[in-house]
Amino acid sequence: MKLLVTGAFGWTEKEIETLRALGHEVVFMQQEKSPLPCEATWVEGIIGNGIFLSHPIEEFTSLKYIQLTSAGFDRVPMDYVKQHGIAIYNARGVYSIPMAEFAVSGVLQLYKKSGYFHENQKAHKWEKHRGLLELFGKNVCIIGCGSVGTECAKRFKVFGCSVIGVDIQPYQNELFDIMLPLDSLDEALMQADVTVLTLPLTEETRHFINTECFAVMKPGAVLVNIARGAVIDTDALIAALNTRLGGAVLDVFDDEPLDEHSPLWDMENVIITPHNSFVGEGNSKRLNTIILNHLEVFV
């Protein structure tokens, strides 16, 4: 297969040579926004992430295979892909472990007042804080019970939490105490001390977490977003953080990078990271395995 491979995945020369050894012709481009290093009509397969944001998929008239280096499909014109019978695969499971660890870490930072102690350490200040919280016994609601949601459930359960899942298609999973459909969201939010968002971004889930959702959340609840920024109504979130929520762990935002004037930056009960939760040293090995497994069909 004639493959266009992009720098959305940190390829090594050895990994590129492995693709060639399997019989594929490979052209590499580092930046997906750059001009194509080959004719679009030459390309039969693409391994990348957001390349169609800069290069219309219609240009790739020979395309029959897409391997995404992300878990989400929201940067791909899926209607076109389906209409033209193009095989498409995502990176399901690749980033789930570091993202789940990040979610737990963020909640613990808020519960254990890590920011307070960090500031005191910089100031060489010895002062106790009597308001630390425990994860043990808390109710955790995970919205989106796929690979990332399941890894989150696994870790929160170890801390002694009760875990409620909310998913568009509820199914049996022993890591969740109960899994509810989307129309039971309010019921889950009313019980949750911690809510973790891992659902995909679609037209139906855009601003899925809104003023009405925040109104039914427990006072003092913590919200974690490691999904996509646009699943939250940001204005409603800011209002809730000022009145109802105990805090938020935000790795993704409606507009990225987050505007430097956003009030979220200065909120003491908010942890902000730059879309970084997916990073882990095991990602390359997991993603490379997935890519090679999917390419076996096209050898």
Short mmCIF file of C-alpha atoms in Angstrom, two decimals:
data_model
loop_
_atom_site.label_atom_id
_atom_site.label_comp_id
_atom_site.label_asym_id
_atom_site.label_seq_id
_atom_site.Cartn_x
_atom_site.Cartn_y
_atom_site.Cartn_z
CA MET A 1 0.00 0.00 0.00
CA LYS A 2 1.10 3.56 -0.70
CA LEU A 3 1.15 5.13 2.75
CA LEU A 4 1.31 8.76 3.81
CA VAL A 5 2.51 8.82 7.41
CA THR A 6 2.43 12.00 9.51
CA GLY A 7 4.22 13.26 12.59
CA ALA A 8 1.04 12.99 14.66
CA PHE A 9 2.75 9.84 15.98
CA GLY A 10 6.37 10.03 17.13
CA TRP A 11 7.78 7.64 14.57
CA THR A 12 11.27 6.22 14.82
CA GLU A 13 13.24 5.35 11.70
CA LYS A 14 13.07 1.69 12.74
CA GLU A 15 9.25 1.81 12.83
CA ILE A 16 9.11 3.42 9.38
CA GLU A 17 11.44 0.72 8.05
CA THR A 18 9.17 -1.93 9.56
CA LEU A 19 6.31 -0.60 7.44
CA ARG A 20 8.49 -0.74 4.34
CA ALA A 21 9.65 -4.25 5.20
CA LEU A 22 6.01 -5.32 5.18
CA GLY A 23 5.80 -4.24 1.55
CA HIS A 24 4.37 -0.75 1.91
CA GLU A 25 5.63 2.34 0.12
CA VAL A 26 5.97 5.08 2.73
CA VAL A 27 6.14 8.86 2.43
CA PHE A 28 6.53 10.83 5.67
CA MET A 29 5.39 14.36 6.47
CA GLN A 30 6.09 15.87 9.89
CA GLN A 31 3.47 18.63 10.08
CA GLU A 32 -0.02 17.86 8.85
CA LYS A 33 -0.59 21.51 7.91
CA SER A 34 2.43 21.49 5.57
CA PRO A 35 2.12 21.01 1.80
CA LEU A 36 1.77 17.36 0.84
CA PRO A 37 5.13 15.69 0.03
CA CYS A 38 3.46 13.64 -2.69
CA GLU A 39 0.47 13.79 -5.00
CA ALA A 40 -2.78 13.30 -3.08
CA THR A 41 -3.96 10.89 -5.78
CA TRP A 42 -0.95 8.62 -5.02
CA VAL A 43 -2.02 8.02 -1.42
CA GLU A 44 -3.88 4.80 -0.64
CA GLY A 45 -3.52 4.89 3.12
CA ILE A 46 -2.98 7.59 5.74
CA ILE A 47 -1.68 7.23 9.28
CA GLY A 48 -2.29 10.54 11.04
CA ASN A 49 -4.69 12.62 13.07
CA GLY A 50 -5.95 16.00 11.80
CA ILE A 51 -4.64 15.97 8.25
CA PHE A 52 -8.10 16.48 6.73
CA LEU A 53 -8.41 19.81 8.54
CA SER A 54 -5.77 21.17 6.15
CA HIS A 55 -6.08 18.85 3.16
CA PRO A 56 -9.62 18.02 2.00
CA ILE A 57 -10.28 14.29 1.95
CA GLU A 58 -11.77 14.64 -1.53
CA GLU A 59 -8.24 15.20 -2.88
CA PHE A 60 -7.23 11.65 -1.90
CA THR A 61 -9.08 9.86 -4.68
CA SER A 62 -7.25 6.53 -4.16
CA LEU A 63 -7.75 6.45 -0.39
CA LYS A 64 -8.92 3.14 1.08
CA TYR A 65 -7.39 3.07 4.58
CA ILE A 66 -7.15 5.58 7.45
CA GLN A 67 -5.44 4.89 10.77
CA LEU A 68 -5.99 7.65 13.31
CA THR A 69 -3.46 8.26 16.03
CA SER A 70 -6.26 9.66 18.21
CA ALA A 71 -9.23 7.94 19.82
CA GLY A 72 -11.73 10.49 18.49
CA PHE A 73 -13.22 10.60 15.00
CA ASP A 74 -14.28 14.26 15.22
CA ARG A 75 -11.51 15.52 12.90
CA VAL A 76 -12.56 13.25 10.06
CA PRO A 77 -15.48 13.77 7.62
CA MET A 78 -17.09 10.46 8.56
CA ASP A 79 -20.00 10.78 6.14
CA TYR A 80 -17.53 10.86 3.24
CA VAL A 81 -15.56 7.93 4.69
CA LYS A 82 -18.68 5.78 4.97
CA GLN A 83 -20.00 6.75 1.54
CA HIS A 84 -16.73 5.74 -0.11
CA GLY A 85 -16.17 2.53 1.84
CA ILE A 86 -12.87 3.68 3.32
CA ALA A 87 -11.61 1.49 6.17
CA ILE A 88 -10.94 3.63 9.24
CA TYR A 89 -9.44 2.73 12.59
CA ASN A 90 -8.86 4.79 15.70
CA ALA A 91 -6.36 4.47 18.55
CA ARG A 92 -8.83 2.92 20.97
CA GLY A 93 -7.13 1.90 24.20
CA VAL A 94 -3.78 3.51 23.44
CA TYR A 95 -4.18 6.52 25.72
CA SER A 96 -6.67 5.11 28.24
CA ILE A 97 -4.15 4.26 30.96
CA PRO A 98 -2.41 7.65 31.23
CA MET A 99 -5.73 9.48 30.92
CA ALA A 100 -7.28 7.45 33.73
CA GLU A 101 -4.24 8.03 35.92
CA PHE A 102 -4.52 11.74 35.15
CA ALA A 103 -8.18 11.84 36.19
CA VAL A 104 -7.46 10.27 39.56
CA SER A 105 -4.40 12.45 40.05
CA GLY A 106 -6.37 15.64 39.36
CA VAL A 107 -9.10 14.80 41.87
CA LEU A 108 -6.50 13.91 44.49
CA GLN A 109 -4.70 17.21 43.91
CA LEU A 110 -7.92 19.06 44.68
CA TYR A 111 -8.88 16.83 47.60
CA LYS A 112 -5.42 16.96 49.17
CA LYS A 113 -4.94 20.73 48.53
CA SER A 114 -1.74 20.23 46.56
CA GLY A 115 -1.81 23.82 45.27
CA TYR A 116 -1.95 25.18 48.81
CA PHE A 117 1.02 23.11 49.94
CA HIS A 118 2.97 23.90 46.77
CA GLU A 119 2.61 27.63 47.38
CA ASN A 120 3.62 27.21 51.03
CA GLN A 121 6.65 25.20 50.01
CA LYS A 122 7.78 27.96 47.64
CA ALA A 123 7.31 30.47 50.47
CA HIS A 124 9.08 28.19 53.00
CA LYS A 125 5.91 28.34 55.05
CA TRP A 126 5.01 25.60 57.58
CA GLU A 127 1.21 25.61 57.92
CA LYS A 128 -1.24 22.74 58.21
CA HIS A 129 -4.53 22.51 56.32
CA ARG A 130 -7.48 20.85 58.10
CA GLY A 131 -9.76 20.66 55.05
CA LEU A 132 -8.28 17.68 53.21
CA LEU A 133 -10.77 15.15 51.80
CA GLU A 134 -10.71 11.40 51.17
CA LEU A 135 -11.60 9.60 47.96
CA PHE A 136 -12.70 6.58 49.97
CA GLY A 137 -16.47 6.24 50.04
CA LYS A 138 -17.12 8.86 47.37
CA ASN A 139 -19.56 8.40 44.49
CA VAL A 140 -17.93 8.77 41.08
CA CYS A 141 -19.96 9.24 37.91
CA ILE A 142 -18.19 8.42 34.66
CA ILE A 143 -19.95 9.69 31.54
CA GLY A 144 -18.74 7.63 28.59
CA CYS A 145 -17.97 4.02 29.48
CA GLY A 146 -15.61 3.06 26.68
CA SER A 147 -11.93 2.26 27.06
CA VAL A 148 -10.97 5.45 28.91
CA GLY A 149 -14.06 5.35 31.13
CA THR A 150 -13.39 1.72 32.02
CA GLU A 151 -9.78 2.43 33.00
CA CYS A 152 -11.03 5.33 35.15
CA ALA A 153 -13.58 3.07 36.84
CA LYS A 154 -10.89 0.50 37.57
CA ARG A 155 -8.73 3.04 39.39
CA PHE A 156 -11.46 4.81 41.35
CA LYS A 157 -12.75 1.43 42.55
CA VAL A 158 -9.33 0.69 44.05
CA PHE A 159 -9.71 3.82 46.18
CA GLY A 160 -12.98 2.48 47.59
CA CYS A 161 -15.33 4.60 45.49
CA SER A 162 -18.76 3.63 44.21
CA VAL A 163 -18.77 4.05 40.43
CA ILE A 164 -21.81 4.94 38.34
CA GLY A 165 -21.50 4.76 34.56
CA VAL A 166 -23.58 6.73 32.08
CA ASP A 167 -23.42 5.68 28.45
CA ILE A 168 -25.43 5.92 25.24
CA GLN A 169 -25.52 2.11 25.18
CA PRO A 170 -25.36 0.72 28.73
CA TYR A 171 -23.80 -2.72 29.03
CA GLN A 172 -22.66 -5.11 31.74
CA ASN A 173 -19.27 -4.18 33.20
CA GLU A 174 -18.22 -5.40 36.63
CA LEU A 175 -16.10 -2.29 37.19
CA PHE A 176 -19.25 -0.16 37.39
CA ASP A 177 -21.69 -0.59 40.26
CA ILE A 178 -24.43 0.43 37.84
CA MET A 179 -24.53 1.75 34.29
CA LEU A 180 -27.36 4.06 33.26
CA PRO A 181 -28.58 5.41 29.90
CA LEU A 182 -28.13 9.05 28.96
CA ASP A 183 -31.71 9.90 29.88
CA SER A 184 -30.86 9.03 33.50
CA LEU A 185 -27.99 11.52 33.61
CA ASP A 186 -29.62 13.77 36.23
CA GLU A 187 -30.08 10.80 38.56
CA ALA A 188 -26.36 10.02 38.33
CA LEU A 189 -25.21 13.63 38.69
CA MET A 190 -27.30 14.14 41.84
CA GLN A 191 -25.36 11.33 43.54
CA ALA A 192 -21.88 12.11 42.28
CA ASP A 193 -19.11 13.63 44.36
CA VAL A 194 -16.87 13.39 41.29
CA THR A 195 -17.97 13.43 37.63
CA VAL A 196 -15.52 12.36 34.93
CA LEU A 197 -16.20 13.12 31.25
CA THR A 198 -14.78 10.63 28.75
CA LEU A 199 -17.54 10.72 26.13
CA PRO A 200 -16.82 11.43 22.43
CA LEU A 201 -17.64 14.78 20.85
CA THR A 202 -20.54 14.58 18.41
CA GLU A 203 -23.28 17.00 17.42
CA GLU A 204 -25.43 15.37 20.10
CA THR A 205 -22.81 15.76 22.86
CA ARG A 206 -21.72 19.33 22.10
CA HIS A 207 -22.37 21.37 25.28
CA PHE A 208 -23.86 18.20 26.76
CA ILE A 209 -22.86 19.40 30.23
CA ASN A 210 -24.74 22.67 30.60
CA THR A 211 -26.53 24.92 33.07
CA GLU A 212 -29.24 22.33 33.69
CA CYS A 213 -26.64 19.67 34.52
CA PHE A 214 -24.72 21.92 36.90
CA ALA A 215 -27.98 22.80 38.67
CA VAL A 216 -28.53 19.19 39.76
CA MET A 217 -24.93 18.42 40.74
CA LYS A 218 -24.05 18.00 44.38
CA PRO A 219 -22.76 21.18 46.03
CA GLY A 220 -18.98 20.80 46.24
CA ALA A 221 -18.77 18.20 43.46
CA VAL A 222 -15.64 17.98 41.32
CA LEU A 223 -15.80 17.83 37.51
CA VAL A 224 -13.03 16.24 35.42
CA ASN A 225 -12.94 16.75 31.64
CA ILE A 226 -10.52 14.56 29.69
CA ALA A 227 -12.88 14.19 26.71
CA ARG A 228 -13.24 17.21 24.42
CA GLY A 229 -13.66 20.79 25.58
CA ALA A 230 -16.85 21.34 23.62
CA VAL A 231 -18.83 18.75 25.59
CA ILE A 232 -19.08 21.46 28.28
CA ASP A 233 -20.78 24.84 28.01
CA THR A 234 -17.83 26.91 29.26
CA ASP A 235 -19.89 29.90 30.39
CA ALA A 236 -22.13 27.62 32.43
CA LEU A 237 -19.06 25.93 33.90
CA ILE A 238 -17.55 29.24 35.02
CA ALA A 239 -20.83 30.22 36.66
CA ALA A 240 -21.06 26.85 38.45
CA LEU A 241 -17.50 27.08 39.71
CA ASN A 242 -18.34 30.41 41.29
CA THR A 243 -21.49 29.13 42.98
CA ARG A 244 -21.87 25.36 43.23
CA LEU A 245 -18.94 23.18 42.18
CA GLY A 246 -16.10 22.34 44.53
CA GLY A 247 -13.60 22.34 41.68
CA ALA A 248 -12.70 21.20 38.18
CA VAL A 249 -9.84 19.37 36.50
CA LEU A 250 -9.74 20.61 32.91
CA ASP A 251 -7.39 19.18 30.30
CA VAL A 252 -9.43 20.17 27.23
CA PHE A 253 -11.24 23.33 26.18
CA ASP A 254 -13.76 24.53 23.62
CA ASP A 255 -11.06 26.73 22.08
CA GLU A 256 -7.42 25.70 22.40
CA PRO A 257 -5.15 27.10 23.55
CA LEU A 258 -7.28 28.52 26.35
CA ASP A 259 -7.56 32.28 26.04
CA GLU A 260 -5.09 33.98 28.37
CA HIS A 261 -7.90 36.20 29.66
CA SER A 262 -10.19 33.32 30.62
CA PRO A 263 -11.25 33.55 34.28
CA LEU A 264 -10.57 29.82 34.59
CA TRP A 265 -6.82 30.52 34.84
CA ASP A 266 -7.18 32.37 38.14
CA MET A 267 -9.64 30.10 39.92
CA GLU A 268 -8.05 28.42 42.92
CA ASN A 269 -10.40 25.44 42.62
CA VAL A 270 -9.43 24.69 39.01
CA ILE A 271 -6.54 22.64 37.63
CA ILE A 272 -5.68 23.50 34.03
CA THR A 273 -3.44 21.43 31.76
CA PRO A 274 -2.83 21.93 28.00
CA HIS A 275 -4.54 18.85 26.48
CA ASN A 276 -1.82 16.73 28.04
CA SER A 277 -3.62 13.93 29.88
CA PHE A 278 -3.01 11.37 27.13
CA VAL A 279 0.79 11.45 27.46
CA GLY A 280 2.52 8.33 28.77
CA GLU A 281 5.67 6.39 27.95
CA GLY A 282 3.67 3.29 26.95
CA ASN A 283 1.71 5.01 24.18
CA SER A 284 4.18 4.40 21.37
CA LYS A 285 4.33 0.66 21.93
CA ARG A 286 0.54 0.34 22.19
CA LEU A 287 -0.12 2.48 19.11
CA ASN A 288 2.52 0.76 17.00
CA THR A 289 0.98 -2.62 17.84
CA ILE A 290 -2.48 -1.41 16.78
CA ILE A 291 -1.16 0.05 13.52
CA LEU A 292 0.64 -3.14 12.53
CA ASN A 293 -2.36 -5.31 13.41
CA HIS A 294 -4.69 -3.23 11.24
CA LEU A 295 -2.25 -3.07 8.34
CA GLU A 296 -2.07 -6.87 8.15
CA VAL A 297 -5.32 -6.78 6.16
CA PHE A 298 -3.68 -4.61 3.50
CA VAL A 299 -0.37 -6.45 3.06
#
